[in-house]
Amino acid sequence: MAEPQEDFWLFGYGEDHRGTPEAPGRVATLIDRAHWETLTDHHDAPAEKVWGAAYHIPASHAARVRDYLDIREINGYSIQYTPFHPAGGDRAQPIRCLVYIGLPSNPQFLGPQDPQALAEHIVGSRGPSGENKEYLYQLEEALVGLSAESGDEHITDLARRCREVEAREGVEARGQGAREVVGHPLHKVGSTEEQEEVEK
């Protein structure tokens, strides 16, 4: 299919750098359905449609945006065009959108992962654009906000697991903080005088 010569629409489903080379963050990536069917997975088959947002790129910015996207996405992604159907919109016809589809040859593509291990990794990853968990929480919120049908079971489950990891780690951190104030393992205080000494 020929590329648009003037303005174009770009399908966005969330991508950002939320990690470091040592602890890379995890982001959502669209992959071809045929490739998805070759993978083992921990959740049900995906719906026949993907929810996201379409961004109109005016002709005055089209070349610059395409150049930027090609540099950012071209390694490990294929450029495709797909019909986009606005939810509850007035448009009778779908919009033709450019979309980047992840390729299995992309070295950053990991395939299926254990959801709990993935949640632990996400909570511990952060990078120049912020914390990986915030990317996930914002993605979940955005998907839920698009339509009554747009929530994603896998994203919601992953966000729940991350919040549980955060809550657990928060309790552990508070416990460690209490021990650090004392300077040694907690012990029973036998008198007011001893308690005052320990609290100094």
Short mmCIF file of C-alpha atoms in Angstrom, two decimals, residues 18 27 35-36 41 44 52 68 82 93 107 111 117 124 130 138 159 179-181 189 194 200:
data_model
loop_
_atom_site.label_atom_id
_atom_site.label_comp_id
_atom_site.label_asym_id
_atom_site.label_seq_id
_atom_site.Cartn_x
_atom_site.Cartn_y
_atom_site.Cartn_z
CA ARG A 18 10.96 3.37 31.09
CA VAL A 27 6.13 -1.65 27.03
CA HIS A 35 3.01 -14.59 15.00
CA TRP A 36 0.95 -14.32 18.20
CA ASP A 41 0.62 -17.36 26.65
CA ASP A 44 -7.02 -15.77 26.77
CA GLY A 52 -5.92 2.91 20.92
CA TYR A 68 11.42 10.84 13.80
CA THR A 82 -4.84 -0.37 8.97
CA GLN A 93 -15.86 5.55 7.23
CA PRO A 107 16.09 -8.05 20.04
CA GLY A 111 7.57 -13.01 24.01
CA ALA A 117 7.86 -12.18 37.34
CA GLY A 124 11.82 -2.28 39.75
CA GLY A 130 10.05 7.78 34.51
CA GLN A 138 -1.37 5.11 32.70
CA ALA A 159 -1.35 -3.58 37.01
CA ARG A 179 15.09 -1.30 62.34
CA GLU A 180 17.55 1.25 60.97
CA VAL A 181 16.38 3.89 63.45
CA VAL A 189 12.14 -2.24 75.95
CA GLU A 194 16.07 2.46 78.25
CA LYS A 200 17.81 9.12 70.60
#
